């Protein structure tokens, strides 16, 4: 089964109208997930990652939610971040990043 078919099945998308968007978003999302998790999945992408991408596709196909609004000099803030419930799907695949700490005595 292709990546496109898996995402459409999980996101419950039945039309071919958004196929180009889904394919492009899949490649962008995989890059973001690998950076977020500090994990290169290679050829075998875990099922939870497909579920995250399907939810992200669904989230990005809806209009963006308004988080805050100010009327004096007009200011709008939109909620564009992934919710914690979605990010928790990636938690098992996150790897620690180790940074070399060089201690210099004074």
PDB file of N, CA and C in Angstrom:
ATOM      1  N   UNK A   1       0.849  -1.171   0.000  1.00  0.00           N
ATOM      2  CA  UNK A   1       0.000   0.000   0.000  1.00  0.00           C
ATOM      3  C   UNK A   1       0.902   1.243   0.000  1.00  0.00           C
ATOM      4  N   UNK A   2       0.570   2.210  -0.818  1.00  0.00           N
ATOM      5  CA  UNK A   2       1.399   3.416  -0.920  1.00  0.00           C
ATOM      6  C   UNK A   2       1.161   4.333   0.278  1.00  0.00           C
ATOM      7  N   UNK A   3       2.116   5.259   0.474  1.00  0.00           N
ATOM      8  CA  UNK A   3       1.990   6.221   1.561  1.00  0.00           C
ATOM      9  C   UNK A   3       0.720   7.045   1.416  1.00  0.00           C
ATOM     10  N   UNK A   4       0.413   7.447   0.198  1.00  0.00           N
ATOM     11  CA  UNK A   4      -0.781   8.248  -0.054  1.00  0.00           C
ATOM     12  C   UNK A   4      -2.045   7.501   0.355  1.00  0.00           C
ATOM     13  N   UNK A   5      -2.138   6.234  -0.006  1.00  0.00           N
ATOM     14  CA  UNK A   5      -3.322   5.438   0.335  1.00  0.00           C
ATOM     15  C   UNK A   5      -3.444   5.253   1.851  1.00  0.00           C
ATOM     16  N   UNK A   6      -2.306   5.033   2.524  1.00  0.00           N
ATOM     17  CA  UNK A   6      -2.333   4.865   3.982  1.00  0.00           C
ATOM     18  C   UNK A   6      -2.833   6.127   4.668  1.00  0.00           C
ATOM     19  N   UNK A   7      -2.309   7.284   4.241  1.00  0.00           N
ATOM     20  CA  UNK A   7      -2.711   8.551   4.853  1.00  0.00           C
ATOM     21  C   UNK A   7      -4.188   8.824   4.588  1.00  0.00           C
ATOM     22  N   UNK A   8      -4.641   8.610   3.355  1.00  0.00           N
ATOM     23  CA  UNK A   8      -6.041   8.854   3.027  1.00  0.00           C
ATOM     24  C   UNK A   8      -6.963   7.919   3.808  1.00  0.00           C
ATOM     25  N   UNK A   9      -6.561   6.677   3.991  1.00  0.00           N
ATOM     26  CA  UNK A   9      -7.362   5.721   4.751  1.00  0.00           C
ATOM     27  C   UNK A   9      -7.461   6.138   6.214  1.00  0.00           C
ATOM     28  N   UNK A  10      -6.328   6.507   6.818  1.00  0.00           N
ATOM     29  CA  UNK A  10      -6.322   6.910   8.223  1.00  0.00           C
ATOM     30  C   UNK A  10      -7.040   8.239   8.452  1.00  0.00           C
ATOM     31  N   UNK A  11      -6.962   9.140   7.473  1.00  0.00           N
ATOM     32  CA  UNK A  11      -7.607  10.452   7.608  1.00  0.00           C
ATOM     33  C   UNK A  11      -9.055  10.424   7.132  1.00  0.00           C
ATOM     34  N   UNK A  12      -9.497   9.285   6.638  1.00  0.00           N
ATOM     35  CA  UNK A  12     -10.862   9.113   6.145  1.00  0.00           C
ATOM     36  C   UNK A  12     -11.168  10.091   4.997  1.00  0.00           C
ATOM     37  N   UNK A  13     -10.236  10.167   4.048  1.00  0.00           N
ATOM     38  CA  UNK A  13     -10.400  11.011   2.870  1.00  0.00           C
ATOM     39  C   UNK A  13     -10.725  10.089   1.703  1.00  0.00           C
ATOM     40  N   UNK A  14     -11.859  10.312   1.053  1.00  0.00           N
ATOM     41  CA  UNK A  14     -12.303   9.405  -0.004  1.00  0.00           C
ATOM     42  C   UNK A  14     -12.108   9.957  -1.409  1.00  0.00           C
ATOM     43  N   UNK A  15     -11.898  11.259  -1.545  1.00  0.00           N
ATOM     44  CA  UNK A  15     -11.745  11.845  -2.874  1.00  0.00           C
ATOM     45  C   UNK A  15     -10.274  11.977  -3.249  1.00  0.00           C
ATOM     46  N   UNK A  16     -10.020  12.203  -4.537  1.00  0.00           N
ATOM     47  CA  UNK A  16      -8.654  12.409  -5.025  1.00  0.00           C
ATOM     48  C   UNK A  16      -8.324  13.897  -5.159  1.00  0.00           C
ATOM     49  N   UNK A  17      -9.196  14.724  -4.651  1.00  0.00           N
ATOM     50  CA  UNK A  17      -9.068  16.173  -4.804  1.00  0.00           C
ATOM     51  C   UNK A  17      -7.803  16.745  -4.164  1.00  0.00           C
ATOM     52  N   UNK A  18      -7.372  16.168  -3.036  1.00  0.00           N
ATOM     53  CA  UNK A  18      -6.242  16.724  -2.281  1.00  0.00           C
ATOM     54  C   UNK A  18      -4.982  15.862  -2.359  1.00  0.00           C
ATOM     55  N   UNK A  19      -4.883  15.003  -3.346  1.00  0.00           N
ATOM     56  CA  UNK A  19      -3.751  14.077  -3.436  1.00  0.00           C
ATOM     57  C   UNK A  19      -2.399  14.785  -3.508  1.00  0.00           C
ATOM     58  N   UNK A  20      -2.303  15.837  -4.302  1.00  0.00           N
ATOM     59  CA  UNK A  20      -1.030  16.553  -4.422  1.00  0.00           C
ATOM     60  C   UNK A  20      -0.639  17.177  -3.090  1.00  0.00           C
ATOM     61  N   UNK A  21      -1.609  17.773  -2.395  1.00  0.00           N
ATOM     62  CA  UNK A  21      -1.341  18.353  -1.081  1.00  0.00           C
ATOM     63  C   UNK A  21      -0.868  17.286  -0.108  1.00  0.00           C
ATOM     64  N   UNK A  22      -1.525  16.144  -0.095  1.00  0.00           N
ATOM     65  CA  UNK A  22      -1.178  15.069   0.842  1.00  0.00           C
ATOM     66  C   UNK A  22       0.227  14.549   0.559  1.00  0.00           C
ATOM     67  N   UNK A  23       0.570  14.346  -0.709  1.00  0.00           N
ATOM     68  CA  UNK A  23       1.907  13.853  -1.055  1.00  0.00           C
ATOM     69  C   UNK A  23       2.988  14.850  -0.645  1.00  0.00           C
ATOM     70  N   UNK A  24       2.757  16.127  -0.910  1.00  0.00           N
ATOM     71  CA  UNK A  24       3.726  17.155  -0.525  1.00  0.00           C
ATOM     72  C   UNK A  24       3.815  17.262   0.990  1.00  0.00           C
ATOM     73  N   UNK A  25       2.665  17.270   1.650  1.00  0.00           N
ATOM     74  CA  UNK A  25       2.656  17.392   3.105  1.00  0.00           C
ATOM     75  C   UNK A  25       3.291  16.177   3.768  1.00  0.00           C
ATOM     76  N   UNK A  26       3.137  15.005   3.170  1.00  0.00           N
ATOM     77  CA  UNK A  26       3.756  13.791   3.710  1.00  0.00           C
ATOM     78  C   UNK A  26       5.271  13.948   3.749  1.00  0.00           C
ATOM     79  N   UNK A  27       5.872  14.394   2.646  1.00  0.00           N
ATOM     80  CA  UNK A  27       7.336  14.529   2.619  1.00  0.00           C
ATOM     81  C   UNK A  27       7.810  15.612   3.583  1.00  0.00           C
ATOM     82  N   UNK A  28       7.072  16.710   3.686  1.00  0.00           N
ATOM     83  CA  UNK A  28       7.440  17.765   4.637  1.00  0.00           C
ATOM     84  C   UNK A  28       7.296  17.282   6.076  1.00  0.00           C
ATOM     85  N   UNK A  29       6.230  16.569   6.331  1.00  0.00           N
ATOM     86  CA  UNK A  29       5.956  16.095   7.682  1.00  0.00           C
ATOM     87  C   UNK A  29       6.973  15.036   8.128  1.00  0.00           C
ATOM     88  N   UNK A  30       7.360  14.158   7.234  1.00  0.00           N
ATOM     89  CA  UNK A  30       8.373  13.147   7.579  1.00  0.00           C
ATOM     90  C   UNK A  30       9.684  13.818   7.960  1.00  0.00           C
ATOM     91  N   UNK A  31      10.089  14.841   7.210  1.00  0.00           N
ATOM     92  CA  UNK A  31      11.312  15.572   7.554  1.00  0.00           C
ATOM     93  C   UNK A  31      11.189  16.224   8.926  1.00  0.00           C
ATOM     94  N   UNK A  32      10.040  16.845   9.200  1.00  0.00           N
ATOM     95  CA  UNK A  32       9.831  17.496  10.492  1.00  0.00           C
ATOM     96  C   UNK A  32       9.838  16.463  11.623  1.00  0.00           C
ATOM     97  N   UNK A  33       9.175  15.324  11.414  1.00  0.00           N
ATOM     98  CA  UNK A  33       9.108  14.276  12.442  1.00  0.00           C
ATOM     99  C   UNK A  33      10.494  13.716  12.735  1.00  0.00           C
ATOM    100  N   UNK A  34      11.290  13.483  11.700  1.00  0.00           N
ATOM    101  CA  UNK A  34      12.638  12.951  11.917  1.00  0.00           C
ATOM    102  C   UNK A  34      13.489  13.939  12.707  1.00  0.00           C
ATOM    103  N   UNK A  35      13.331  15.236  12.443  1.00  0.00           N
ATOM    104  CA  UNK A  35      14.071  16.240  13.211  1.00  0.00           C
ATOM    105  C   UNK A  35      13.531  16.321  14.640  1.00  0.00           C
ATOM    106  N   UNK A  36      12.225  16.274  14.803  1.00  0.00           N
ATOM    107  CA  UNK A  36      11.608  16.355  16.130  1.00  0.00           C
ATOM    108  C   UNK A  36      11.985  15.148  16.985  1.00  0.00           C
ATOM    109  N   UNK A  37      11.995  13.976  16.381  1.00  0.00           N
ATOM    110  CA  UNK A  37      12.288  12.742  17.118  1.00  0.00           C
ATOM    111  C   UNK A  37      13.780  12.436  17.195  1.00  0.00           C
ATOM    112  N   UNK A  38      14.586  13.139  16.403  1.00  0.00           N
ATOM    113  CA  UNK A  38      16.005  12.826  16.301  1.00  0.00           C
ATOM    114  C   UNK A  38      16.173  11.352  15.926  1.00  0.00           C
ATOM    115  N   UNK A  39      15.394  10.932  14.954  1.00  0.00           N
ATOM    116  CA  UNK A  39      15.324   9.527  14.586  1.00  0.00           C
ATOM    117  C   UNK A  39      15.082   9.424  13.078  1.00  0.00           C
ATOM    118  N   UNK A  40      15.947   8.701  12.399  1.00  0.00           N
ATOM    119  CA  UNK A  40      15.758   8.455  10.975  1.00  0.00           C
ATOM    120  C   UNK A  40      15.105   7.083  10.829  1.00  0.00           C
ATOM    121  N   UNK A  41      13.904   7.061  10.291  1.00  0.00           N
ATOM    122  CA  UNK A  41      13.147   5.815  10.231  1.00  0.00           C
ATOM    123  C   UNK A  41      13.573   4.909   9.079  1.00  0.00           C
ATOM    124  N   UNK A  42      14.256   5.449   8.104  1.00  0.00           N
ATOM    125  CA  UNK A  42      14.670   4.646   6.959  1.00  0.00           C
ATOM    126  C   UNK A  42      13.465   4.256   6.120  1.00  0.00           C
ATOM    127  N   UNK A  43      13.435   3.011   5.672  1.00  0.00           N
ATOM    128  CA  UNK A  43      12.354   2.533   4.813  1.00  0.00           C
ATOM    129  C   UNK A  43      11.091   2.174   5.589  1.00  0.00           C
ATOM    130  N   UNK A  44      11.235   1.743   6.833  1.00  0.00           N
ATOM    131  CA  UNK A  44      10.100   1.268   7.629  1.00  0.00           C
ATOM    132  C   UNK A  44       9.590   2.389   8.538  1.00  0.00           C
ATOM    133  N   UNK A  45       8.474   2.994   8.167  1.00  0.00           N
ATOM    134  CA  UNK A  45       7.872   4.067   8.960  1.00  0.00           C
ATOM    135  C   UNK A  45       6.852   3.437   9.905  1.00  0.00           C
ATOM    136  N   UNK A  46       6.950   3.719  11.213  1.00  0.00           N
ATOM    137  CA  UNK A  46       6.022   3.120  12.182  1.00  0.00           C
ATOM    138  C   UNK A  46       4.571   3.560  11.946  1.00  0.00           C
ATOM    139  N   UNK A  47       3.616   2.711  12.297  1.00  0.00           N
ATOM    140  CA  UNK A  47       2.201   3.040  12.096  1.00  0.00           C
ATOM    141  C   UNK A  47       1.751   4.305  12.830  1.00  0.00           C
ATOM    142  N   UNK A  48       2.283   4.555  14.017  1.00  0.00           N
ATOM    143  CA  UNK A  48       1.891   5.753  14.773  1.00  0.00           C
ATOM    144  C   UNK A  48       2.321   7.028  14.044  1.00  0.00           C
ATOM    145  N   UNK A  49       3.401   6.951  13.291  1.00  0.00           N
ATOM    146  CA  UNK A  49       3.851   8.111  12.513  1.00  0.00           C
ATOM    147  C   UNK A  49       2.864   8.382  11.378  1.00  0.00           C
ATOM    148  N   UNK A  50       2.374   7.323  10.741  1.00  0.00           N
ATOM    149  CA  UNK A  50       1.340   7.490   9.716  1.00  0.00           C
ATOM    150  C   UNK A  50       0.076   8.115  10.321  1.00  0.00           C
ATOM    151  N   UNK A  51      -0.284   7.672  11.522  1.00  0.00           N
ATOM    152  CA  UNK A  51      -1.465   8.227  12.187  1.00  0.00           C
ATOM    153  C   UNK A  51      -1.258   9.706  12.502  1.00  0.00           C
ATOM    154  N   UNK A  52      -0.061  10.074  12.964  1.00  0.00           N
ATOM    155  CA  UNK A  52       0.247  11.483  13.226  1.00  0.00           C
ATOM    156  C   UNK A  52       0.113  12.309  11.951  1.00  0.00           C
ATOM    157  N   UNK A  53       0.669  11.806  10.860  1.00  0.00           N
ATOM    158  CA  UNK A  53       0.611  12.541   9.585  1.00  0.00           C
ATOM    159  C   UNK A  53      -0.833  12.671   9.106  1.00  0.00           C
ATOM    160  N   UNK A  54      -1.627  11.610   9.261  1.00  0.00           N
ATOM    161  CA  UNK A  54      -3.031  11.670   8.857  1.00  0.00           C
ATOM    162  C   UNK A  54      -3.787  12.724   9.668  1.00  0.00           C
ATOM    163  N   UNK A  55      -3.529  12.776  10.967  1.00  0.00           N
ATOM    164  CA  UNK A  55      -4.171  13.793  11.803  1.00  0.00           C
ATOM    165  C   UNK A  55      -3.681  15.186  11.438  1.00  0.00           C
ATOM    166  N   UNK A  56      -2.398  15.310  11.112  1.00  0.00           N
ATOM    167  CA  UNK A  56      -1.844  16.606  10.715  1.00  0.00           C
ATOM    168  C   UNK A  56      -2.438  17.064   9.385  1.00  0.00           C
ATOM    169  N   UNK A  57      -2.627  16.139   8.459  1.00  0.00           N
ATOM    170  CA  UNK A  57      -3.255  16.474   7.173  1.00  0.00           C
ATOM    171  C   UNK A  57      -4.678  16.972   7.415  1.00  0.00           C
ATOM    172  N   UNK A  58      -5.429  16.254   8.247  1.00  0.00           N
ATOM    173  CA  UNK A  58      -6.796  16.661   8.566  1.00  0.00           C
ATOM    174  C   UNK A  58      -6.817  18.041   9.229  1.00  0.00           C
ATOM    175  N   UNK A  59      -5.867  18.261  10.137  1.00  0.00           N
ATOM    176  CA  UNK A  59      -5.794  19.535  10.852  1.00  0.00           C
ATOM    177  C   UNK A  59      -5.487  20.683   9.887  1.00  0.00           C
ATOM    178  N   UNK A  60      -4.625  20.448   8.908  1.00  0.00           N
ATOM    179  CA  UNK A  60      -4.233  21.498   7.985  1.00  0.00           C
ATOM    180  C   UNK A  60      -5.218  21.688   6.838  1.00  0.00           C
ATOM    181  N   UNK A  61      -6.197  20.826   6.713  1.00  0.00           N
ATOM    182  CA  UNK A  61      -7.224  21.001   5.692  1.00  0.00           C
ATOM    183  C   UNK A  61      -8.391  21.839   6.224  1.00  0.00           C
ATOM    184  N   UNK A  62      -8.458  22.023   7.544  1.00  0.00           N
ATOM    185  CA  UNK A  62      -9.494  22.853   8.149  1.00  0.00           C
ATOM    186  C   UNK A  62      -8.997  24.292   8.241  1.00  0.00           C
ATOM    187  N   UNK A  63      -9.899  25.246   8.347  1.00  0.00           N
ATOM    188  CA  UNK A  63      -9.459  26.622   8.598  1.00  0.00           C
ATOM    189  C   UNK A  63      -8.732  26.716   9.941  1.00  0.00           C
ATOM    190  N   UNK A  64      -7.767  27.594  10.018  1.00  0.00           N
ATOM    191  CA  UNK A  64      -6.952  27.744  11.226  1.00  0.00           C
ATOM    192  C   UNK A  64      -7.801  28.342  12.346  1.00  0.00           C
ATOM    193  N   UNK A  65      -7.630  27.794  13.556  1.00  0.00           N
ATOM    194  CA  UNK A  65      -8.402  28.264  14.698  1.00  0.00           C
ATOM    195  C   UNK A  65      -7.857  29.586  15.222  1.00  0.00           C
ATOM    196  N   UNK A  66      -8.752  30.471  15.583  1.00  0.00           N
ATOM    197  CA  UNK A  66      -8.374  31.746  16.174  1.00  0.00           C
ATOM    198  C   UNK A  66      -8.133  31.531  17.657  1.00  0.00           C
ATOM    199  N   UNK A  67      -6.928  31.861  18.126  1.00  0.00           N
ATOM    200  CA  UNK A  67      -6.577  31.662  19.527  1.00  0.00           C
ATOM    201  C   UNK A  67      -6.864  32.911  20.361  1.00  0.00           C
ATOM    202  N   UNK A  68      -6.568  34.085  19.823  1.00  0.00           N
ATOM    203  CA  UNK A  68      -6.791  35.341  20.547  1.00  0.00           C
ATOM    204  C   UNK A  68      -7.081  36.452  19.550  1.00  0.00           C
ATOM    205  N   UNK A  69      -7.778  37.473  20.042  1.00  0.00           N
ATOM    206  CA  UNK A  69      -8.103  38.604  19.187  1.00  0.00           C
ATOM    207  C   UNK A  69      -8.071  39.869  20.028  1.00  0.00           C
ATOM    208  N   UNK A  70      -7.450  40.909  19.506  1.00  0.00           N
ATOM    209  CA  UNK A  70      -7.402  42.213  20.162  1.00  0.00           C
ATOM    210  C   UNK A  70      -7.997  43.231  19.213  1.00  0.00           C
ATOM    211  N   UNK A  71      -8.827  44.095  19.689  1.00  0.00           N
ATOM    212  CA  UNK A  71      -9.474  45.059  18.806  1.00  0.00           C
ATOM    213  C   UNK A  71      -8.697  46.374  18.691  1.00  0.00           C
ATOM    214  N   UNK A  72      -8.010  46.813  19.748  1.00  0.00           N
ATOM    215  CA  UNK A  72      -7.216  48.040  19.680  1.00  0.00           C
ATOM    216  C   UNK A  72      -6.009  47.829  18.782  1.00  0.00           C
ATOM    217  N   UNK A  73      -5.920  48.498  17.683  1.00  0.00           N
ATOM    218  CA  UNK A  73      -4.909  48.348  16.626  1.00  0.00           C
ATOM    219  C   UNK A  73      -4.880  46.941  16.034  1.00  0.00           C
ATOM    220  N   UNK A  74      -5.969  46.249  16.118  1.00  0.00           N
ATOM    221  CA  UNK A  74      -6.249  44.958  15.492  1.00  0.00           C
ATOM    222  C   UNK A  74      -5.074  43.970  15.521  1.00  0.00           C
ATOM    223  N   UNK A  75      -5.203  42.949  16.314  1.00  0.00           N
ATOM    224  CA  UNK A  75      -4.191  41.903  16.432  1.00  0.00           C
ATOM    225  C   UNK A  75      -4.899  40.560  16.527  1.00  0.00           C
ATOM    226  N   UNK A  76      -4.520  39.630  15.699  1.00  0.00           N
ATOM    227  CA  UNK A  76      -5.089  38.286  15.710  1.00  0.00           C
ATOM    228  C   UNK A  76      -3.978  37.279  15.958  1.00  0.00           C
ATOM    229  N   UNK A  77      -4.253  36.260  16.751  1.00  0.00           N
ATOM    230  CA  UNK A  77      -3.306  35.175  16.997  1.00  0.00           C
ATOM    231  C   UNK A  77      -3.998  33.863  16.646  1.00  0.00           C
ATOM    232  N   UNK A  78      -3.325  33.067  15.838  1.00  0.00           N
ATOM    233  CA  UNK A  78      -3.910  31.805  15.381  1.00  0.00           C
ATOM    234  C   UNK A  78      -3.184  30.622  16.006  1.00  0.00           C
ATOM    235  N   UNK A  79      -3.917  29.567  16.254  1.00  0.00           N
ATOM    236  CA  UNK A  79      -3.360  28.343  16.807  1.00  0.00           C
ATOM    237  C   UNK A  79      -2.861  27.478  15.655  1.00  0.00           C
ATOM    238  N   UNK A  80      -1.535  27.427  15.463  1.00  0.00           N
ATOM    239  CA  UNK A  80      -0.966  26.679  14.345  1.00  0.00           C
ATOM    240  C   UNK A  80      -0.075  25.529  14.811  1.00  0.00           C
ATOM    241  N   UNK A  81       0.012  25.306  16.109  1.00  0.00           N
ATOM    242  CA  UNK A  81       0.865  24.239  16.625  1.00  0.00           C
ATOM    243  C   UNK A  81       0.070  22.948  16.778  1.00  0.00           C
ATOM    244  N   UNK A  82       0.806  21.831  16.731  1.00  0.00           N
ATOM    245  CA  UNK A  82       0.159  20.539  16.923  1.00  0.00           C
ATOM    246  C   UNK A  82      -0.201  20.368  18.393  1.00  0.00           C
ATOM    247  N   UNK A  83      -1.396  19.844  18.684  1.00  0.00           N
ATOM    248  CA  UNK A  83      -1.773  19.627  20.085  1.00  0.00           C
ATOM    249  C   UNK A  83      -0.942  18.508  20.714  1.00  0.00           C
ATOM    250  N   UNK A  84      -0.861  18.538  22.018  1.00  0.00           N
ATOM    251  CA  UNK A  84      -0.075  17.550  22.766  1.00  0.00           C
ATOM    252  C   UNK A  84      -0.594  16.133  22.537  1.00  0.00           C
ATOM    253  N   UNK A  85      -1.886  15.987  22.327  1.00  0.00           N
ATOM    254  CA  UNK A  85      -2.447  14.655  22.082  1.00  0.00           C
ATOM    255  C   UNK A  85      -1.896  14.046  20.795  1.00  0.00           C
ATOM    256  N   UNK A  86      -1.591  14.887  19.808  1.00  0.00           N
ATOM    257  CA  UNK A  86      -0.984  14.387  18.567  1.00  0.00           C
ATOM    258  C   UNK A  86       0.509  14.122  18.763  1.00  0.00           C
ATOM    259  N   UNK A  87       1.197  15.038  19.444  1.00  0.00           N
ATOM    260  CA  UNK A  87       2.638  14.873  19.652  1.00  0.00           C
ATOM    261  C   UNK A  87       2.955  13.640  20.497  1.00  0.00           C
ATOM    262  N   UNK A  88       2.013  13.246  21.354  1.00  0.00           N
ATOM    263  CA  UNK A  88       2.250  12.059  22.187  1.00  0.00           C
ATOM    264  C   UNK A  88       2.361  10.784  21.350  1.00  0.00           C
ATOM    265  N   UNK A  89       1.829  10.797  20.134  1.00  0.00           N
ATOM    266  CA  UNK A  89       1.979   9.638  19.243  1.00  0.00           C
ATOM    267  C   UNK A  89       3.451   9.415  18.871  1.00  0.00           C
ATOM    268  N   UNK A  90       4.243  10.495  18.875  1.00  0.00           N
ATOM    269  CA  UNK A  90       5.652  10.404  18.475  1.00  0.00           C
ATOM    270  C   UNK A  90       6.590  10.133  19.642  1.00  0.00           C
ATOM    271  N   UNK A  91       6.100  10.211  20.862  1.00  0.00           N
ATOM    272  CA  UNK A  91       6.945  10.057  22.048  1.00  0.00           C
ATOM    273  C   UNK A  91       7.752   8.753  22.056  1.00  0.00           C
ATOM    274  N   UNK A  92       7.191   7.605  21.698  1.00  0.00           N
ATOM    275  CA  UNK A  92       7.994   6.371  21.736  1.00  0.00           C
ATOM    276  C   UNK A  92       9.171   6.372  20.753  1.00  0.00           C
ATOM    277  N   UNK A  93       9.148   7.251  19.772  1.00  0.00           N
ATOM    278  CA  UNK A  93      10.180   7.246  18.738  1.00  0.00           C
ATOM    279  C   UNK A  93      11.223   8.347  18.926  1.00  0.00           C
ATOM    280  N   UNK A  94      11.078   9.131  19.996  1.00  0.00           N
ATOM    281  CA  UNK A  94      12.034  10.207  20.239  1.00  0.00           C
ATOM    282  C   UNK A  94      13.314   9.645  20.829  1.00  0.00           C
ATOM    283  N   UNK A  95      14.426  10.186  20.366  1.00  0.00           N
ATOM    284  CA  UNK A  95      15.739   9.815  20.891  1.00  0.00           C
ATOM    285  C   UNK A  95      16.369  11.039  21.531  1.00  0.00           C
ATOM    286  N   UNK A  96      17.164  10.780  22.547  1.00  0.00           N
ATOM    287  CA  UNK A  96      17.844  11.881  23.221  1.00  0.00           C
ATOM    288  C   UNK A  96      18.944  12.454  22.337  1.00  0.00           C
ATOM    289  N   UNK A  97      19.158  13.740  22.485  1.00  0.00           N
ATOM    290  CA  UNK A  97      20.287  14.385  21.824  1.00  0.00           C
ATOM    291  C   UNK A  97      21.345  14.636  22.882  1.00  0.00           C
ATOM    292  N   UNK A  98      22.542  14.216  22.609  1.00  0.00           N
ATOM    293  CA  UNK A  98      23.636  14.458  23.520  1.00  0.00           C
ATOM    294  C   UNK A  98      24.532  15.534  22.936  1.00  0.00           C
ATOM    295  N   UNK A  99      24.829  16.520  23.760  1.00  0.00           N
ATOM    296  CA  UNK A  99      25.725  17.586  23.353  1.00  0.00           C
ATOM    297  C   UNK A  99      27.000  17.462  24.164  1.00  0.00           C
ATOM    298  N   UNK A 100      28.092  17.634  23.503  1.00  0.00           N
ATOM    299  CA  UNK A 100      29.392  17.538  24.177  1.00  0.00           C
ATOM    300  C   UNK A 100      29.561  18.798  25.024  1.00  0.00           C
ATOM    301  N   UNK A 101      29.841  18.561  26.281  1.00  0.00           N
ATOM    302  CA  UNK A 101      30.086  19.664  27.201  1.00  0.00           C
ATOM    303  C   UNK A 101      31.570  19.676  27.517  1.00  0.00           C
ATOM    304  N   UNK A 102      32.187  20.756  27.210  1.00  0.00           N
ATOM    305  CA  UNK A 102      33.614  20.872  27.456  1.00  0.00           C
ATOM    306  C   UNK A 102      33.830  21.765  28.664  1.00  0.00           C
ATOM    307  N   UNK A 103      34.332  21.161  29.708  1.00  0.00           N
ATOM    308  CA  UNK A 103      34.555  21.916  30.929  1.00  0.00           C
ATOM    309  C   UNK A 103      35.923  22.567  30.863  1.00  0.00           C
ATOM    310  N   UNK A 104      35.950  23.848  31.109  1.00  0.00           N
ATOM    311  CA  UNK A 104      37.211  24.595  31.096  1.00  0.00           C
ATOM    312  C   UNK A 104      37.429  25.133  32.505  1.00  0.00           C
ATOM    313  N   UNK A 105      38.460  24.632  33.205  1.00  0.00           N
ATOM    314  CA  UNK A 105      38.710  25.119  34.561  1.00  0.00           C
ATOM    315  C   UNK A 105      39.185  26.578  34.539  1.00  0.00           C
ATOM    316  N   UNK A 106      38.800  27.313  35.540  1.00  0.00           N
ATOM    317  CA  UNK A 106      39.214  28.718  35.596  1.00  0.00           C
ATOM    318  C   UNK A 106      40.246  28.956  36.650  1.00  0.00           C
TER     319      UNK A 106
END
